[in-house]
Tab-separated table of C-alpha atoms and ligand atoms in Angstrom:
chain	number	residue	atom	x	y	z
A	1	MET	CA	184.654	221.436	144.280
A	2	SER	CA	187.358	220.892	147.349
A	3	SER	CA	186.021	219.379	150.095
A	4	GLY	CA	186.858	222.353	151.864
A	5	GLU	CA	185.203	224.398	150.742
A	6	HIS	CA	182.275	222.420	150.627
A	7	GLU	CA	182.513	222.573	154.543
A	8	THR	CA	182.241	225.980	154.902
A	9	ARG	CA	178.516	226.089	152.719
A	10	CYS	CA	175.477	226.707	154.613
A	11	GLU	CA	173.305	223.330	154.849
A	12	ASN	CA	176.791	221.774	156.246
A	13	ALA	CA	176.693	224.705	158.893
A	14	ARG	CA	175.192	222.549	161.719
A	15	VAL	CA	176.904	223.385	164.731
A	16	ASN	CA	179.734	226.479	165.983
A	17	PRO	CA	183.865	225.845	165.675
A	18	PRO	CA	185.265	224.395	168.386
A	19	ALA	CA	185.483	226.402	171.176
A	20	ASP	CA	188.990	226.958	170.629
A	21	THR	CA	188.585	228.454	167.805
A	22	PRO	CA	189.055	232.241	167.501
A	23	LEU	CA	185.927	233.889	166.936
A	24	ALA	CA	187.900	236.951	164.591
A	25	ALA	CA	188.894	233.806	162.515
A	26	ALA	CA	184.548	232.214	162.919
A	27	ARG	CA	183.472	230.612	159.465
A	28	THR	CA	179.700	230.460	161.967
A	29	LEU	CA	178.013	231.593	164.186
A	30	GLN	CA	175.267	229.977	166.183
A	31	LEU	CA	172.839	231.855	167.810
A	32	ARG	CA	170.214	231.744	169.788
A	33	GLN	CA	167.248	233.245	167.116
A	34	PRO	CA	167.436	237.099	167.041
A	35	ASP	CA	164.274	239.869	167.044
A	36	ASP	CA	163.411	242.829	165.589
A	37	TRP	CA	163.063	245.453	168.310
A	38	HIS	CA	162.081	248.025	165.747
A	39	LEU	CA	160.685	247.267	162.804
A	40	HIS	CA	157.815	249.385	159.680
A	41	LEU	CA	155.954	246.984	157.511
A	42	ARG	CA	153.788	248.446	156.545
A	43	ASP	CA	150.602	247.302	155.154
A	44	GLY	CA	148.635	245.804	152.565
A	45	ALA	CA	150.986	245.069	149.066
A	46	ALA	CA	154.026	246.405	151.008
A	47	LEU	CA	152.925	244.046	154.039
A	48	GLU	CA	153.345	241.016	151.994
A	49	ALA	CA	156.292	241.534	150.194
A	50	VAL	CA	158.493	242.413	152.491
A	51	LEU	CA	157.313	240.013	155.410
A	52	PRO	CA	159.319	237.099	154.786
A	53	TYR	CA	162.254	238.710	154.867
A	54	THR	CA	162.115	239.985	158.524
A	55	ALA	CA	160.333	236.436	159.717
A	56	ARG	CA	163.099	234.029	158.087
A	57	GLN	CA	165.254	235.829	160.317
A	58	PHE	CA	163.831	236.999	163.230
A	59	ALA	CA	161.361	235.096	166.063
A	60	ARG	CA	159.505	238.349	166.785
A	61	ALA	CA	159.189	241.868	165.563
A	62	ILE	CA	158.181	244.939	166.596
A	63	VAL	CA	155.668	246.162	164.784
A	64	MET	CA	155.617	249.767	163.897
A	65	PRO	CA	152.179	251.741	164.594
A	66	ASN	CA	152.676	254.621	161.712
A	67	LEU	CA	150.624	253.421	159.004
A	68	ARG	CA	148.261	256.111	157.508
A	69	PRO	CA	146.226	256.187	159.482
A	70	PRO	CA	148.408	255.470	162.024
A	71	VAL	CA	147.227	252.231	164.446
A	72	THR	CA	145.618	254.130	168.004
A	73	THR	CA	143.336	251.798	169.554
A	74	ALA	CA	143.949	248.468	170.660
A	75	ALA	CA	141.255	247.404	167.997
A	76	ALA	CA	143.093	248.755	164.994
A	77	ALA	CA	146.547	246.976	166.490
A	78	VAL	CA	144.182	243.875	166.920
A	79	ALA	CA	143.484	244.015	163.178
A	80	TYR	CA	146.841	244.641	162.197
A	81	ARG	CA	148.037	241.664	163.913
A	82	GLN	CA	146.077	239.237	161.898
A	83	ARG	CA	146.864	241.400	158.821
A	84	ILE	CA	149.529	239.816	159.532
A	85	LEU	CA	149.829	236.910	160.204
A	86	ALA	CA	147.671	236.210	157.302
A	87	ALA	CA	150.965	237.424	155.173
A	88	LEU	CA	152.687	235.382	156.491
A	89	PRO	CA	153.860	232.722	154.024
A	90	ALA	CA	153.197	229.016	155.055
A	91	GLY	CA	156.056	227.318	156.915
A	92	LEU	CA	157.185	230.595	158.420
A	93	ALA	CA	157.197	230.722	162.471
A	94	PHE	CA	156.895	234.753	163.376
A	95	GLU	CA	155.075	236.593	166.086
A	96	PRO	CA	154.327	240.901	165.801
A	97	LEU	CA	154.839	242.603	168.868
A	98	MET	CA	151.551	245.531	168.693
A	99	THR	CA	152.148	248.849	169.634
A	100	LEU	CA	150.406	252.080	169.369
A	101	TYR	CA	151.073	255.049	167.945
A	102	LEU	CA	150.671	258.336	170.941
A	103	THR	CA	148.658	261.071	170.087
A	104	ASP	CA	147.901	263.490	171.840
A	105	ASN	CA	144.597	262.640	172.476
A	106	THR	CA	145.412	258.759	173.470
A	107	PRO	CA	142.912	258.364	176.049
A	108	PRO	CA	144.278	256.710	179.385
A	109	ASP	CA	141.451	253.976	179.648
A	110	GLU	CA	142.899	253.200	176.078
A	111	ILE	CA	146.338	251.787	178.230
A	112	ARG	CA	143.912	248.757	180.004
A	113	ARG	CA	142.346	247.519	176.855
A	114	ALA	CA	145.691	247.485	174.392
A	115	ARG	CA	147.445	245.860	177.505
A	116	ASP	CA	145.027	243.655	177.167
A	117	ALA	CA	145.005	242.751	173.640
A	118	GLY	CA	148.031	241.611	174.522
A	119	VAL	CA	149.887	245.783	172.774
A	120	VAL	CA	153.530	245.690	174.480
A	121	ALA	CA	154.590	249.797	174.305
A	122	LEU	CA	153.138	252.964	172.038
A	123	LYS	CA	155.308	254.539	170.028
A	124	LEU	CA	156.178	258.957	170.694
A	125	TYR	CA	156.512	260.029	167.998
A	126	PRO	CA	156.885	264.264	168.207
A	127	ALA	CA	154.510	265.023	165.623
A	128	GLY	CA	156.929	265.747	162.330
A	129	ALA	CA	159.729	264.213	163.456
A	130	THR	CA	159.701	261.671	160.577
A	131	THR	CA	157.437	259.214	158.060
A	132	ASN	CA	153.729	259.691	158.855
A	133	SER	CA	154.279	260.939	161.938
A	134	ASP	CA	151.662	263.520	161.681
A	135	ALA	CA	149.475	262.834	164.048
A	136	GLY	CA	152.269	262.586	166.627
A	137	VAL	CA	152.548	264.481	170.729
A	138	THR	CA	153.093	268.181	170.240
A	139	ASP	CA	153.524	268.694	173.442
A	140	ILE	CA	154.345	265.108	175.786
A	141	ARG	CA	152.521	267.391	179.400
A	142	LYS	CA	149.768	266.719	177.259
A	143	THR	CA	150.380	262.608	177.386
A	144	ARG	CA	150.899	262.939	181.283
A	145	ALA	CA	147.903	260.643	182.618
A	146	THR	CA	148.269	257.915	179.224
A	147	LEU	CA	152.299	257.828	179.867
A	148	GLU	CA	150.834	257.092	184.092
A	149	ALA	CA	148.467	254.630	182.308
A	150	MET	CA	151.379	252.471	180.681
A	151	GLN	CA	154.017	253.203	184.107
A	152	ARG	CA	150.801	251.460	186.197
A	153	GLU	CA	149.458	248.744	182.961
A	154	GLY	CA	153.454	248.190	182.149
A	155	LEU	CA	153.545	248.608	178.891
A	156	LEU	CA	156.472	250.288	176.902
A	157	LEU	CA	157.470	253.449	175.660
A	158	LEU	CA	159.271	253.715	172.783
A	159	VAL	CA	160.153	256.839	171.338
A	160	HIS	CA	161.804	258.690	168.484
A	161	GLY	CA	164.339	260.780	170.172
A	162	GLU	CA	164.134	264.420	167.693
A	163	VAL	CA	163.106	267.505	168.503
A	164	THR	CA	161.405	268.718	165.238
A	165	ASP	CA	162.051	271.678	165.751
A	166	ALA	CA	162.770	273.997	163.058
A	167	GLU	CA	165.622	276.006	164.804
A	168	ILE	CA	167.353	273.695	165.168
A	169	ASP	CA	169.901	272.003	163.387
A	170	ILE	CA	169.679	268.429	161.398
A	171	PHE	CA	172.387	266.558	162.785
A	172	ASP	CA	171.855	268.176	166.654
A	173	ARG	CA	168.440	267.197	167.507
A	174	GLU	CA	168.703	264.120	169.262
A	175	ALA	CA	171.134	265.656	171.817
A	176	VAL	CA	168.766	268.249	172.248
A	177	PHE	CA	165.578	266.022	172.448
A	178	ILE	CA	167.795	264.846	175.697
A	179	ASP	CA	167.815	267.641	177.495
A	180	ARG	CA	164.254	268.244	176.530
A	181	VAL	CA	162.089	265.917	176.754
A	182	MET	CA	164.773	261.957	177.750
A	183	GLN	CA	165.421	263.976	181.305
A	184	PRO	CA	162.767	264.779	182.422
A	185	LEU	CA	160.367	262.007	180.932
A	186	ARG	CA	162.377	260.041	183.018
A	187	ARG	CA	162.249	262.071	186.252
A	188	ASP	CA	158.170	262.436	186.370
A	189	PHE	CA	157.966	258.709	184.905
A	190	PRO	CA	160.896	256.721	186.985
A	191	GLU	CA	159.065	253.596	186.558
A	192	LEU	CA	158.215	253.568	183.036
A	193	LYS	CA	160.269	252.086	180.338
A	194	VAL	CA	161.839	253.814	178.117
A	195	VAL	CA	163.706	252.639	175.087
A	196	PHE	CA	165.131	255.393	173.300
A	197	GLU	CA	165.150	254.268	168.886
A	198	HIS	CA	167.464	253.941	167.018
A	199	ILE	CA	169.986	255.811	168.494
A	200	THR	CA	172.851	257.704	166.553
A	201	THR	CA	174.971	260.542	168.351
A	202	ALA	CA	177.558	259.832	171.801
A	203	GLU	CA	175.509	262.542	172.768
A	204	ALA	CA	172.618	259.226	173.612
A	205	ALA	CA	174.762	256.353	173.853
A	206	GLN	CA	176.326	258.293	177.049
A	207	TYR	CA	172.181	259.222	178.043
A	208	VAL	CA	170.835	255.476	177.749
A	209	ALA	CA	174.514	254.011	180.019
A	210	GLU	CA	173.936	256.542	182.244
A	211	ALA	CA	169.843	256.674	182.712
A	212	PRO	CA	168.094	256.576	185.752
A	213	GLY	CA	165.418	253.991	185.725
A	214	PRO	CA	164.299	251.348	183.562
A	215	THR	CA	166.040	252.890	180.122
A	216	ALA	CA	167.952	251.076	177.217
A	217	ALA	CA	168.228	251.466	173.093
A	218	THR	CA	167.650	249.915	169.757
A	219	LEU	CA	170.461	250.173	167.238
A	220	THR	CA	170.355	250.014	163.782
A	221	ALA	CA	173.193	248.649	161.124
A	222	HIS	CA	172.936	251.239	159.148
A	223	HIS	CA	173.744	253.442	161.972
A	224	LEU	CA	176.737	251.089	162.952
A	225	LEU	CA	178.415	250.778	159.734
A	226	TYR	CA	177.866	254.154	157.785
A	227	ASN	CA	178.539	258.314	158.609
A	228	ARG	CA	176.953	260.941	157.416
A	229	ASN	CA	179.850	260.711	154.605
A	230	ALA	CA	177.367	257.236	152.649
A	231	LEU	CA	174.856	260.473	151.603
A	232	PHE	CA	177.175	262.103	149.383
A	233	THR	CA	179.562	259.507	148.468
A	234	GLY	CA	179.691	260.656	144.595
A	235	GLY	CA	176.740	262.636	144.033
A	236	LEU	CA	173.252	261.881	146.511
A	237	ARG	CA	172.376	258.279	147.403
A	238	PRO	CA	169.191	258.551	148.849
A	239	HIS	CA	168.498	255.173	150.287
A	240	TYR	CA	170.926	256.069	153.024
A	241	TYR	CA	168.605	258.504	153.554
A	242	CYS	CA	166.742	257.579	156.992
A	243	LEU	CA	165.592	259.815	160.389
A	244	PRO	CA	167.023	260.147	162.359
A	245	VAL	CA	169.880	260.844	159.427
A	246	LEU	CA	173.383	259.219	159.632
A	247	LYS	CA	175.858	261.062	161.768
A	248	LYS	CA	179.630	262.224	162.158
A	249	GLU	CA	182.243	258.961	162.666
A	250	ARG	CA	183.027	259.535	166.052
A	251	HIS	CA	179.217	258.954	166.462
A	252	ARG	CA	179.145	256.199	165.283
A	253	VAL	CA	182.106	254.945	166.763
A	254	ALA	CA	180.083	255.541	170.029
A	255	LEU	CA	177.022	253.467	168.706
A	256	VAL	CA	179.018	250.307	167.527
A	257	GLN	CA	181.573	251.043	171.420
A	258	ALA	CA	177.635	250.666	173.033
A	259	ALA	CA	176.847	248.165	170.754
A	260	THR	CA	179.659	245.753	172.255
A	261	SER	CA	179.959	246.855	175.266
A	262	GLY	CA	178.149	244.229	176.352
A	263	ASN	CA	176.009	246.466	178.524
A	264	PRO	CA	172.391	244.954	178.332
A	265	ARG	CA	170.879	247.976	178.045
A	266	PHE	CA	171.546	248.251	174.248
A	267	PHE	CA	169.825	245.772	171.651
A	268	LEU	CA	168.309	244.913	168.088
A	269	GLY	CA	165.948	247.594	166.431
A	270	THR	CA	166.530	247.235	162.837
A	271	ASP	CA	164.046	250.363	161.747
A	272	SER	CA	163.758	248.486	158.463
A	273	ALA	CA	161.895	251.403	157.180
A	274	PRO	CA	161.265	250.408	152.948
A	275	HIS	CA	159.495	252.593	150.367
A	276	ALA	CA	159.779	252.310	146.873
A	277	ALA	CA	162.437	252.501	144.465
A	278	ALA	CA	160.918	255.208	142.801
A	279	MET	CA	159.495	257.297	145.775
A	280	LYS	CA	163.100	257.225	147.261
A	281	GLU	CA	164.396	257.747	143.430
A	282	GLN	CA	162.430	261.725	143.683
A	283	SER	CA	162.834	265.555	144.320
A	284	VAL	CA	161.447	264.955	147.659
A	285	CYS	CA	162.630	261.429	149.327
A	286	GLY	CA	160.784	259.533	151.606
A	287	ALA	CA	163.451	258.648	155.061
A	288	GLY	CA	164.446	255.170	155.858
A	289	CYS	CA	166.528	252.602	154.649
A	290	PHE	CA	165.218	248.143	153.880
A	291	THR	CA	167.429	246.556	155.352
A	292	ALA	CA	165.166	242.924	155.931
A	293	PRO	CA	166.629	240.869	153.511
A	294	ALA	CA	170.200	240.608	154.769
A	295	ALA	CA	169.747	242.764	158.268
A	296	LEU	CA	172.183	239.510	160.466
A	297	GLU	CA	174.607	239.683	157.249
A	298	LEU	CA	174.865	244.262	158.142
A	299	TYR	CA	175.055	243.420	161.630
A	300	ALA	CA	177.229	240.762	161.619
A	301	GLU	CA	179.671	242.203	159.574
A	302	ALA	CA	178.910	245.422	162.491
A	303	PHE	CA	180.008	243.449	165.097
A	304	GLU	CA	183.357	241.540	162.517
A	305	ALA	CA	184.681	244.641	161.826
A	306	ALA	CA	184.339	246.075	165.616
A	307	GLY	CA	186.179	242.480	166.702
A	308	ALA	CA	183.433	241.624	168.010
A	309	LEU	CA	181.418	238.399	167.489
A	310	ASP	CA	181.527	237.550	170.561
A	311	LYS	CA	179.246	240.523	171.577
A	312	PHE	CA	176.215	240.101	168.402
A	313	GLU	CA	174.406	236.926	170.635
A	314	ALA	CA	173.646	239.736	173.361
A	315	PHE	CA	172.938	241.944	171.197
A	316	ALA	CA	170.661	240.311	168.799
A	317	SER	CA	168.990	237.790	170.975
A	318	LEU	CA	169.246	238.029	175.205
A	319	ASN	CA	168.802	241.686	175.717
A	320	GLY	CA	166.232	242.595	174.264
A	321	PRO	CA	163.711	239.950	175.366
A	322	ALA	CA	165.079	240.304	179.180
A	323	PHE	CA	164.636	244.653	179.066
A	324	TYR	CA	160.582	243.761	177.932
A	325	GLY	CA	160.423	241.086	180.618
A	326	LEU	CA	159.986	238.155	177.723
A	327	PRO	CA	161.530	234.366	176.954
A	328	VAL	CA	164.237	234.409	175.019
A	329	ASN	CA	163.514	232.782	171.982
A	330	GLU	CA	164.405	228.397	171.806
A	331	GLY	CA	165.351	227.866	167.987
A	332	ARG	CA	169.355	228.814	167.398
A	333	ILE	CA	170.143	230.564	163.693
A	334	THR	CA	173.836	230.268	161.346
A	335	LEU	CA	175.574	232.523	159.595
A	336	LYS	CA	177.481	231.843	157.124
A	337	ARG	CA	180.913	233.688	155.719
A	338	GLU	CA	179.673	232.750	152.381
A	339	PRO	CA	180.528	235.471	149.468
A	340	TRP	CA	176.436	236.665	148.224
A	341	ALA	CA	175.307	239.633	145.798
A	342	LEU	CA	172.002	241.763	147.651
A	343	PRO	CA	169.729	242.401	144.329
A	344	GLU	CA	169.763	245.501	142.963
A	345	THR	CA	165.683	245.282	143.240
A	346	LEU	CA	163.008	243.196	144.351
A	347	PRO	CA	159.112	243.266	144.440
A	348	PHE	CA	156.932	245.537	145.980
A	349	GLY	CA	153.702	245.190	145.383
A	350	ASP	CA	153.356	247.164	142.034
A	351	ALA	CA	156.797	248.113	142.266
A	352	LEU	CA	159.976	247.607	142.978
A	353	ILE	CA	162.391	247.977	146.672
A	354	LYS	CA	166.270	248.613	146.732
A	355	PRO	CA	167.338	246.998	150.043
A	356	LEU	CA	169.883	248.875	151.464
A	357	ARG	CA	172.835	247.575	149.872
A	358	ALA	CA	171.698	246.597	146.757
A	359	GLY	CA	174.310	244.897	144.322
A	360	ASP	CA	176.725	244.250	146.688
A	361	THR	CA	178.469	241.211	148.123
A	362	LEU	CA	177.749	240.240	151.937
A	363	ASN	CA	180.799	238.360	153.461
A	364	TRP	CA	178.221	237.129	156.393
A	365	LYS	CA	174.633	234.901	154.732
A	366	MET	CA	171.966	233.523	157.207
A	367	CYS	CA	171.964	229.636	156.161
A	368	PRO	CA	168.834	228.791	154.673
B	401	NCD	C1	160.615	255.477	158.902
B	401	NCD	C2	159.452	255.895	158.421
B	401	NCD	O1	159.553	255.315	157.007
B	401	NCD	O2	158.505	254.524	158.909
B	401	NCD	N1	161.867	255.907	159.019
B	401	NCD	C3	163.071	256.766	158.757
B	401	NCD	O3	164.487	256.938	158.447
B	401	NCD	N2	163.337	254.819	160.038
B	401	NCD	C4	160.162	256.364	160.034
B	401	NCD	C5	160.700	256.415	161.736
B	401	NCD	O4	161.188	255.038	161.913
B	401	NCD	O5	161.512	257.378	162.009
B	402	ZN	ZN1	161.611	253.653	162.816
């Protein structure tokens, strides 16, 4: 190995390039440690299998409550938090930020208990919109008193922004949600902090950029990297199937533009959603892309392709804490330009799981 090559290896990548090195040519990228503002960790053996990937990259994550049964009470969130911490490998520091699953019947009283238990947000799933969302909200008007309590107590509302009406084409469900739900919600609860989760359309990006009140959006790596062709390249590709489903190229371009714009309303949320490979590869395939094993590498690829690596730290590490009203992390992480192959499969309890891009070579690698 030549000394030149040696310099590119992770163990020597402690510093950013000199200030005059163009970022486009940078071999290393050092960032304040990021957080994942939208994550599915599951429970039991699945939790144990997937948690280390996230805890290695992120200091904190907003943990989705769509377990079976869903996490609907402060007590259940506290118990789930304990199970997550118990599953954390020794030596890894990680803070799960807990959420409750909003139902038609979440009592307004539960909001104070949730706040006192450290819960930071409630998740609105329109009933039937996605994986484990049967207990979701059937009509947002039923949750009015609870949303008022959240606005008062300072808990955030995280929304899965798709209508579930079978009459509406699946590719239009996010845009219709803006008119039917987001606009009235913003009007009726002007102080409520609302995160439009994993946005997938130009319409949602524009709405979030212009919306009144404290409004933000998370963006996944897969929606920044792929359009809906990825679902059908050479055959049906179940590992690219997630909800909201990938959209046309013009939407992907608008999402990249939003993520790299420097607008603090847009930040990182992987929506890493693990499902066993056998479950993805069958006649009815569950929705969700498992991106946690290479989340930051995938985002770096998207920012690099846009020539916007200089905007990556704000998106990954600064904008989310600012919106949630939390301090930024003190630690630093380093990504290195170093090709490596993502494994074909990874253990998942008694089963196997395939990460998005399984078997592919990635160009960025997070240093251990
Ligand atoms: C998520 C899951 O598997 O829990 N799936 C997905 O496609 N994103 C649910 C969700 O966030 O919609
Ligand atoms: Zn999700």
